[in-house]
mmCIF file of C-alpha atoms in Angstrom:
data_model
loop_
_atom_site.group_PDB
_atom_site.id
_atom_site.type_symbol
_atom_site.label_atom_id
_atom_site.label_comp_id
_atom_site.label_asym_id
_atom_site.label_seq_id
_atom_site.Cartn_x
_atom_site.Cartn_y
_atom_site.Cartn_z
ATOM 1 C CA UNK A 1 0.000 0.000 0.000
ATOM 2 C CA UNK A 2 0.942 3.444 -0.389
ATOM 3 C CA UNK A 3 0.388 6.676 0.807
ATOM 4 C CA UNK A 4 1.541 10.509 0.642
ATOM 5 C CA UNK A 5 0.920 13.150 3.603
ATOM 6 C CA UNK A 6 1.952 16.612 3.176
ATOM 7 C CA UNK A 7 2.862 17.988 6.541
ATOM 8 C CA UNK A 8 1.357 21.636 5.857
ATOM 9 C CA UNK A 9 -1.909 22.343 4.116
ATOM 10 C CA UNK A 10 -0.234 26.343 4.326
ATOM 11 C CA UNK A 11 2.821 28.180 3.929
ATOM 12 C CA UNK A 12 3.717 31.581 4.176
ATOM 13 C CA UNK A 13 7.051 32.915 3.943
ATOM 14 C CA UNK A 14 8.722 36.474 2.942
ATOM 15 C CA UNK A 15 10.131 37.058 -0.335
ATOM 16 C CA UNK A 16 13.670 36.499 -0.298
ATOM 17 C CA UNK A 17 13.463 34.017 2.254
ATOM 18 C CA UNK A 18 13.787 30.135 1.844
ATOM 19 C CA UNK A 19 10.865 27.424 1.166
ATOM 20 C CA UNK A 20 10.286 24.273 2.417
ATOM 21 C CA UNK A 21 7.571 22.177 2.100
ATOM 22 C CA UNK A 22 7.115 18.573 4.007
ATOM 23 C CA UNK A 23 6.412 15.539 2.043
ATOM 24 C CA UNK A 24 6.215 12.006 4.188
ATOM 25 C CA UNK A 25 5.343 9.266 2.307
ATOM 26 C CA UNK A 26 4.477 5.192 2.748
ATOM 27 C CA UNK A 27 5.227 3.090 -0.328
ATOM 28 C CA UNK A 28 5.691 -0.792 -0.432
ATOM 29 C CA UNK A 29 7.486 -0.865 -2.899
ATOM 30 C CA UNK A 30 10.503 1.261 -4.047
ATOM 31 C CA UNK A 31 8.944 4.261 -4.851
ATOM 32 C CA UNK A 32 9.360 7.182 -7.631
ATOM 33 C CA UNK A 33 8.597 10.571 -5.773
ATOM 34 C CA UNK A 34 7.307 14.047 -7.926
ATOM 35 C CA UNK A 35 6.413 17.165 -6.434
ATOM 36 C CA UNK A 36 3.616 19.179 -9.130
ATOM 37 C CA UNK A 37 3.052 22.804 -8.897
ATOM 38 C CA UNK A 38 -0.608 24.061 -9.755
ATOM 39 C CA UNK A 39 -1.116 27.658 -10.615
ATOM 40 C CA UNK A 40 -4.673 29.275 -10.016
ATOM 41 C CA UNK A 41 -6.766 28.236 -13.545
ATOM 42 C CA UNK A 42 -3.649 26.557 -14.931
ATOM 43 C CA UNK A 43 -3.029 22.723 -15.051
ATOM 44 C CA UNK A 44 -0.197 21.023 -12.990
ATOM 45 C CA UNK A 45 3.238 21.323 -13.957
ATOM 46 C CA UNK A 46 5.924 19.001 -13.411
ATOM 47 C CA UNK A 47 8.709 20.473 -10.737
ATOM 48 C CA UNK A 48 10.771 17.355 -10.604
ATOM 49 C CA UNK A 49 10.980 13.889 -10.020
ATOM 50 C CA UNK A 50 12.852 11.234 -7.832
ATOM 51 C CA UNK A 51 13.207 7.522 -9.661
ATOM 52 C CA UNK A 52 16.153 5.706 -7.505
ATOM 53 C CA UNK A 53 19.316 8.009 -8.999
ATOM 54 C CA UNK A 54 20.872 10.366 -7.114
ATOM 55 C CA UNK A 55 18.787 11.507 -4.046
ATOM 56 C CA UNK A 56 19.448 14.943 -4.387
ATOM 57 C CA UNK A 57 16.883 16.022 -7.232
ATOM 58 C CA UNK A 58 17.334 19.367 -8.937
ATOM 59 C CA UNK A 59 13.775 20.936 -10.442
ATOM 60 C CA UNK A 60 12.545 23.615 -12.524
ATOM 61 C CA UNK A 61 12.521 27.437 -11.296
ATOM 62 C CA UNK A 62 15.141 26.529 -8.817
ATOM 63 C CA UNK A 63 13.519 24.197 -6.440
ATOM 64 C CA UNK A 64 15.128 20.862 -5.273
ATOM 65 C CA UNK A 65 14.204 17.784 -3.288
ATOM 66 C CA UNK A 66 16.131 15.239 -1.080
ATOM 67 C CA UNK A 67 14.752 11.758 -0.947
ATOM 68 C CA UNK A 68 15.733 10.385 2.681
ATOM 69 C CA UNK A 69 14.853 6.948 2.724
ATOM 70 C CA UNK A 70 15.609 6.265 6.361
ATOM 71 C CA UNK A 71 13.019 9.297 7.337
ATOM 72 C CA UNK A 72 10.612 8.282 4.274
ATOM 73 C CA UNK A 73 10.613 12.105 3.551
ATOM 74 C CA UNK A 74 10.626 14.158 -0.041
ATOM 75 C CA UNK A 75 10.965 17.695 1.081
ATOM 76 C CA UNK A 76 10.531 20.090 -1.608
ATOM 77 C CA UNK A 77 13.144 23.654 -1.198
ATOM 78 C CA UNK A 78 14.148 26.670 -2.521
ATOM 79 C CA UNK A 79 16.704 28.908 -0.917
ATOM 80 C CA UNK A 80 15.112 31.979 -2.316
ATOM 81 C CA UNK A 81 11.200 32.697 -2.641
ATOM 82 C CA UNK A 82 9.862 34.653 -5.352
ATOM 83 C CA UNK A 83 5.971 35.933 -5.697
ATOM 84 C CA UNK A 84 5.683 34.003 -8.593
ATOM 85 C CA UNK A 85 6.182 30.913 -6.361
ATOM 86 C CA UNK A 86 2.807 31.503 -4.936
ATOM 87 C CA UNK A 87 0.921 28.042 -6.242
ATOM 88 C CA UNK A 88 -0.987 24.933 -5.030
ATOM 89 C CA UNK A 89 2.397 21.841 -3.822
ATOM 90 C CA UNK A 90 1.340 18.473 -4.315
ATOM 91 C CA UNK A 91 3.707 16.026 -3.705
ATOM 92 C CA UNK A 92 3.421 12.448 -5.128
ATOM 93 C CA UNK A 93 4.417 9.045 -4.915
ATOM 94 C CA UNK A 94 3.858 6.058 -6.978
ATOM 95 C CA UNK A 95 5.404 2.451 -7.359
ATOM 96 C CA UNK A 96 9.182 2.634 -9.064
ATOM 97 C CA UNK A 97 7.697 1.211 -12.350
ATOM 98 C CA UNK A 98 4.247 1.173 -12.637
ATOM 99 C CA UNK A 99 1.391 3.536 -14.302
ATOM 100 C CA UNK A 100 -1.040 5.982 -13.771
ATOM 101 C CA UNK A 101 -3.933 3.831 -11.642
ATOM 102 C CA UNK A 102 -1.205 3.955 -8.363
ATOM 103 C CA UNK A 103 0.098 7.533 -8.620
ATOM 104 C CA UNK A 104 -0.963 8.693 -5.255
ATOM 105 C CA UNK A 105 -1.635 12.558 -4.673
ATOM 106 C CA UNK A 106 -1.109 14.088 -1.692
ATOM 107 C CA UNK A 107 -3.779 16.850 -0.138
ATOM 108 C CA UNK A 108 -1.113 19.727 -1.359
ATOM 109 C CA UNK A 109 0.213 22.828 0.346
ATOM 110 C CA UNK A 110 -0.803 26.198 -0.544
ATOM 111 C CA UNK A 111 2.356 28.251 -0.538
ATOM 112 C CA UNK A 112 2.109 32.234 0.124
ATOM 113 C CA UNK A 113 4.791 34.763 -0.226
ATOM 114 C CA UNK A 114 4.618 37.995 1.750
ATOM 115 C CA UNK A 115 5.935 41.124 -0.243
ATOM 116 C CA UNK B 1 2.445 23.166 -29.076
ATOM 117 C CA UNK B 2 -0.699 23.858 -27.307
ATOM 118 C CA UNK B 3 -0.456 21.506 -24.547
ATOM 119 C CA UNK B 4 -2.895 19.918 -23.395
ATOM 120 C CA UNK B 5 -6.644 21.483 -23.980
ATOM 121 C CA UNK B 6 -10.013 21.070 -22.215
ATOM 122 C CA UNK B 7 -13.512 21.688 -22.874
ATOM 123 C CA UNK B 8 -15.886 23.144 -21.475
ATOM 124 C CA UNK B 9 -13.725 25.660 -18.914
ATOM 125 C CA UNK B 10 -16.955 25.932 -16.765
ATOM 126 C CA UNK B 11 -19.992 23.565 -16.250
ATOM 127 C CA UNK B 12 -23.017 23.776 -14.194
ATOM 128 C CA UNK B 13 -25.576 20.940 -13.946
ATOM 129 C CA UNK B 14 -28.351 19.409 -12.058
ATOM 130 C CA UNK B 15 -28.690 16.730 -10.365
ATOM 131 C CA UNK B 16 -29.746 13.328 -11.934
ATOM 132 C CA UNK B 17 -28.047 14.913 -15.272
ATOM 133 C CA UNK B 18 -25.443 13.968 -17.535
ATOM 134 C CA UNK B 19 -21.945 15.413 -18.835
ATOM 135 C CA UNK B 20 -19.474 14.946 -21.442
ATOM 136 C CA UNK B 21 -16.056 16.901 -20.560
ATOM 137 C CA UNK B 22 -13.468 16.011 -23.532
ATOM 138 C CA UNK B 23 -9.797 16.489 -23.602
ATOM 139 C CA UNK B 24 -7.134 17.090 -26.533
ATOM 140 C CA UNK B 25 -3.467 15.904 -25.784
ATOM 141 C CA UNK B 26 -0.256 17.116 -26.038
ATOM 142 C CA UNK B 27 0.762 16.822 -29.606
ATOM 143 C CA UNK B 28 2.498 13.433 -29.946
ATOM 144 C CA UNK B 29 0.818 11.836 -27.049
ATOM 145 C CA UNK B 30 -1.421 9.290 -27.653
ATOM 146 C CA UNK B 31 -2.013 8.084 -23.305
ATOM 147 C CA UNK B 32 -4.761 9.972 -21.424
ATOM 148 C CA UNK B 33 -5.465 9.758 -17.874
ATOM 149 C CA UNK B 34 -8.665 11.629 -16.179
ATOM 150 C CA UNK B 35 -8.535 12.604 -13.235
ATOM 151 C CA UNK B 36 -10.985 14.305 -10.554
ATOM 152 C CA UNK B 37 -10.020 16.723 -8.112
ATOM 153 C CA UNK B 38 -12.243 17.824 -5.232
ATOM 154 C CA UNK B 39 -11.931 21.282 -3.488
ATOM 155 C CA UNK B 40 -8.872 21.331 -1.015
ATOM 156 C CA UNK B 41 -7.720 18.277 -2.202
ATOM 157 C CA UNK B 42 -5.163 16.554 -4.031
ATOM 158 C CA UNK B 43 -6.228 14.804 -7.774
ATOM 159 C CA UNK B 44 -7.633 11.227 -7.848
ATOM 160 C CA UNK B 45 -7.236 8.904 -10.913
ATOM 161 C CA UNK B 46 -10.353 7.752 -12.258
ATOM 162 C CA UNK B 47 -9.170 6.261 -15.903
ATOM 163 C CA UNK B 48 -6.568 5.989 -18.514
ATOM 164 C CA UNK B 49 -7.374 5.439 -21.844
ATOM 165 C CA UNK B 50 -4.379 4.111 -24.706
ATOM 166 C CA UNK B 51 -4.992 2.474 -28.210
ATOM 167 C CA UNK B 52 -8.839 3.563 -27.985
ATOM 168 C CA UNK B 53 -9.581 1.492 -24.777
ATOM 169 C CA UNK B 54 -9.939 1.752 -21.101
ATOM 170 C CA UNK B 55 -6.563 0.455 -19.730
ATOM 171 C CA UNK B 56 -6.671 1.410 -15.745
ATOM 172 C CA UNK B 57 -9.559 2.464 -13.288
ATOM 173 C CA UNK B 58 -9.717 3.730 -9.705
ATOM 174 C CA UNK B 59 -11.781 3.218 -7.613
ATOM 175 C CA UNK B 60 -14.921 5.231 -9.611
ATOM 176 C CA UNK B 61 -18.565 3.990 -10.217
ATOM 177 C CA UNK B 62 -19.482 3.055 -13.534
ATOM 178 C CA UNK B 63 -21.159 6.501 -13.837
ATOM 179 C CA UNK B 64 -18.407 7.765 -14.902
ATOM 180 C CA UNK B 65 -17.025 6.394 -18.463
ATOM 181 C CA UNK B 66 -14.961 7.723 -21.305
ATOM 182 C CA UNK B 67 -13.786 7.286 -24.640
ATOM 183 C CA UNK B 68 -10.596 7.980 -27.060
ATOM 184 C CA UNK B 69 -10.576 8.462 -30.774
ATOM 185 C CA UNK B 70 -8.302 7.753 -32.898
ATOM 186 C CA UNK B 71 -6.897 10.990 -32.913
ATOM 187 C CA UNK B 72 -6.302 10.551 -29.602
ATOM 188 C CA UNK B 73 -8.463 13.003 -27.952
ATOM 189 C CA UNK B 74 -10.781 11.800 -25.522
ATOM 190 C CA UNK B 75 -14.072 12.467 -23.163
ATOM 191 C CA UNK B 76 -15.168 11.940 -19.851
ATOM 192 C CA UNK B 77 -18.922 11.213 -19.363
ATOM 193 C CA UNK B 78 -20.618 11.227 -16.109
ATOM 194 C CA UNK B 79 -23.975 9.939 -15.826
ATOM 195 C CA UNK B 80 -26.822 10.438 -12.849
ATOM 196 C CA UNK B 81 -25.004 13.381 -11.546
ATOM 197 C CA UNK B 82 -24.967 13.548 -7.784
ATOM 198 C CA UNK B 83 -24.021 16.502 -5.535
ATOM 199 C CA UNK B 84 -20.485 15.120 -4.790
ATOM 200 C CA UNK B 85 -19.440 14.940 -7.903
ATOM 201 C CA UNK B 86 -18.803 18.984 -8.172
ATOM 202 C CA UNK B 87 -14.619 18.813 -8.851
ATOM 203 C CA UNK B 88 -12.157 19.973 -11.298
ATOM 204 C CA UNK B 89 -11.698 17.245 -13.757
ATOM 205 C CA UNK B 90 -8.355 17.448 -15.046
ATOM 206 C CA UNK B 91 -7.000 15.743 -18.212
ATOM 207 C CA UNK B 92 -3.238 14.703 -18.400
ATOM 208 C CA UNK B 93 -1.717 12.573 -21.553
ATOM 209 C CA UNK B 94 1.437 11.420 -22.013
ATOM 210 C CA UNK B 95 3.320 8.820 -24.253
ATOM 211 C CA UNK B 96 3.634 5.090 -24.485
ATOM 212 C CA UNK B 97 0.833 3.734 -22.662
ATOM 213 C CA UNK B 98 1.152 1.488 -19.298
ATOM 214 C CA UNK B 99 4.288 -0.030 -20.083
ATOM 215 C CA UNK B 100 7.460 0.518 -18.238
ATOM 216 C CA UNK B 101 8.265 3.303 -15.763
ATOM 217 C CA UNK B 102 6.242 6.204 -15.243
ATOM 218 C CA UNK B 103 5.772 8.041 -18.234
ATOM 219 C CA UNK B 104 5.321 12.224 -17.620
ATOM 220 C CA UNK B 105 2.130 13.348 -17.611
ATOM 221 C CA UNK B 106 1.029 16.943 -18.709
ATOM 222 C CA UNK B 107 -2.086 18.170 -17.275
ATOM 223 C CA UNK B 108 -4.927 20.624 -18.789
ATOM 224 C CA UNK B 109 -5.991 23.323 -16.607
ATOM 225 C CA UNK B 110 -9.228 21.310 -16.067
ATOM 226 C CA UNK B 111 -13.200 21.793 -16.340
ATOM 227 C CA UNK B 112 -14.745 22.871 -13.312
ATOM 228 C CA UNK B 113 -17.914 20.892 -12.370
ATOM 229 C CA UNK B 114 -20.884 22.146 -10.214
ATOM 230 C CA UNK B 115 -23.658 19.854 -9.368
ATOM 231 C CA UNK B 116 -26.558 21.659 -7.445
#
C-alpha cells in the first residue's frame, strides 16, 4: 500500500526568504517521488521527479528535493522565494515502475509569499 | 504546441443529469489519464485510456465512463449526476501507454464541475 501526507496544508514565507515544504510518504514498494506545482486556472506542472538516482533532485525554477529513505521524507526547497512561487504543492508518490492507476496525490500545500 | 486542452472551462448541472467533458493531448501523445479533483484536495485517478480502450480504473462507479478516438483526444462522461461529484476534472496525456516506468504526464488546466 501506499500513501503521501503533506505535513502543511499552508505556507507563508517572505520574499527572499527560503521554502520548504514537508512531504512524508508510505510506499511498499521502491517508490518514484514528484512534487507538481498548480497555478490558479492553470493545469499542474511538473517540478521534478525522484526515480532511484541520485537523491538529491534538482527541479525547474530553482527548487530541489532530497529523498531520505531512512526518514521516508521528499521535502521540496528553494533557498530563495519569489511571488511568482505563490501556487498549489502536491507532492506524489507512486510504485518505481508502474502507471497511472497507483500515482498517489497528496492533499497539497498552498504556498504564500509575503511582499 | 498547445499543450494539453479542455472543454468546457466551466460547467453547471443538475442533479440526476449527464456530462461529457473532452480532452485534446499534447501533440504526440497518444495516453490519457482523467482525473478528478475535489476542493482542497489533491487529484484522484479515475481512468486511462491508450490504443482507444480503457486500460486502468480507480476506484470510480461506472457513472463515470470515457472514450478515445483515434486521434487521440478523448471524453469523460458522467452519468446520474450527484451533488459530490462537483470537482475539477483534469486531463493529463502522455506517451507510451502502461508499459514501463512512469511516463510524464502533462495536465490541462481542467473543467470545473458544479452539481446543485
Amino acid at each position: 500500500a501506499q500513501s503521501v501526507t503533506q505535513l502543511d496544508s499552508h505556507v507563508s514565507v517572505s520574499e527572499g526568504t527560503p521554502v520548504l515544504l514537508r512531504c512524508n510518504y508510505s510506499s511498499s514498494y521502491s517508490p518514484s517521488l514528484f512534487w507538481y506545482v498548480q497555478h490558479p486556472n492553470k493545469g499542474l506542472q511538473l517540478l521534478l521527479k525522484y526515480t532511484s538516482a541520485a537523491t538529491l533532485v534538482k527541479g525547474i525554477n530553482g527548487f530541489e528535493a532530497e529523498f531520505k529513505k531512512s526518514e521516508t521524507s521528499f521535502h521540496l526547497t528553494k533557498p530563495s522565494a519569489h511571488m511568482s512561487d505563490a501556487a498549489e504543492y502536491f507532492c506524489v508518490v507512486s510504485p518505481l515502475y508502474s502507471s497511472a492507476s497507483k500515482i498517489i496525490f497528496g492533499s497539497g500545500t498552498r504556498l504564500s509569499i509575503r511582499p | 504546441d498547445a499543450g494539453v486542452t479542455q472543454s468546457p472551462t466551466h460547467l453547471i448541472k443538475t442533479r440526476g443529469q449527464q456530462v461529457t467533458l473532452r480532452c485534446s493531448p499534447k501533440s504526440g501523445h497518444d495516453t490519457v489519464s482523467w482525473y478528478q479533483q475535489a476542493l482542497g484536495q489533491g487529484p484522484q485517478f479515475i481512468f486511462q485510456y491508450y490504443e482507444e480502450e480503457e486500460r486502468q480504473r480507480g476506484n470510480f462507479p461506472d457513472r463515470f465512463s470515457g472514450h478515445q478516438f483515434p486521434n487521440y483526444s478523448s471524453e469523460l462522461n458522467v452519468n446520474a449526476l450527484l451533488l459530490g461529484d462537483s470537482a475539477l476534472y483534469l486531463c493529463a496525456s502522455s506517451r507510451g501507454g502502461v508499459q514501463g516506468s512512469y511516463n510524464e504526464q502533462f495536465f490541462g488546466p481542467g473543467t470545473r464541475l458544479t452539481v446543485l
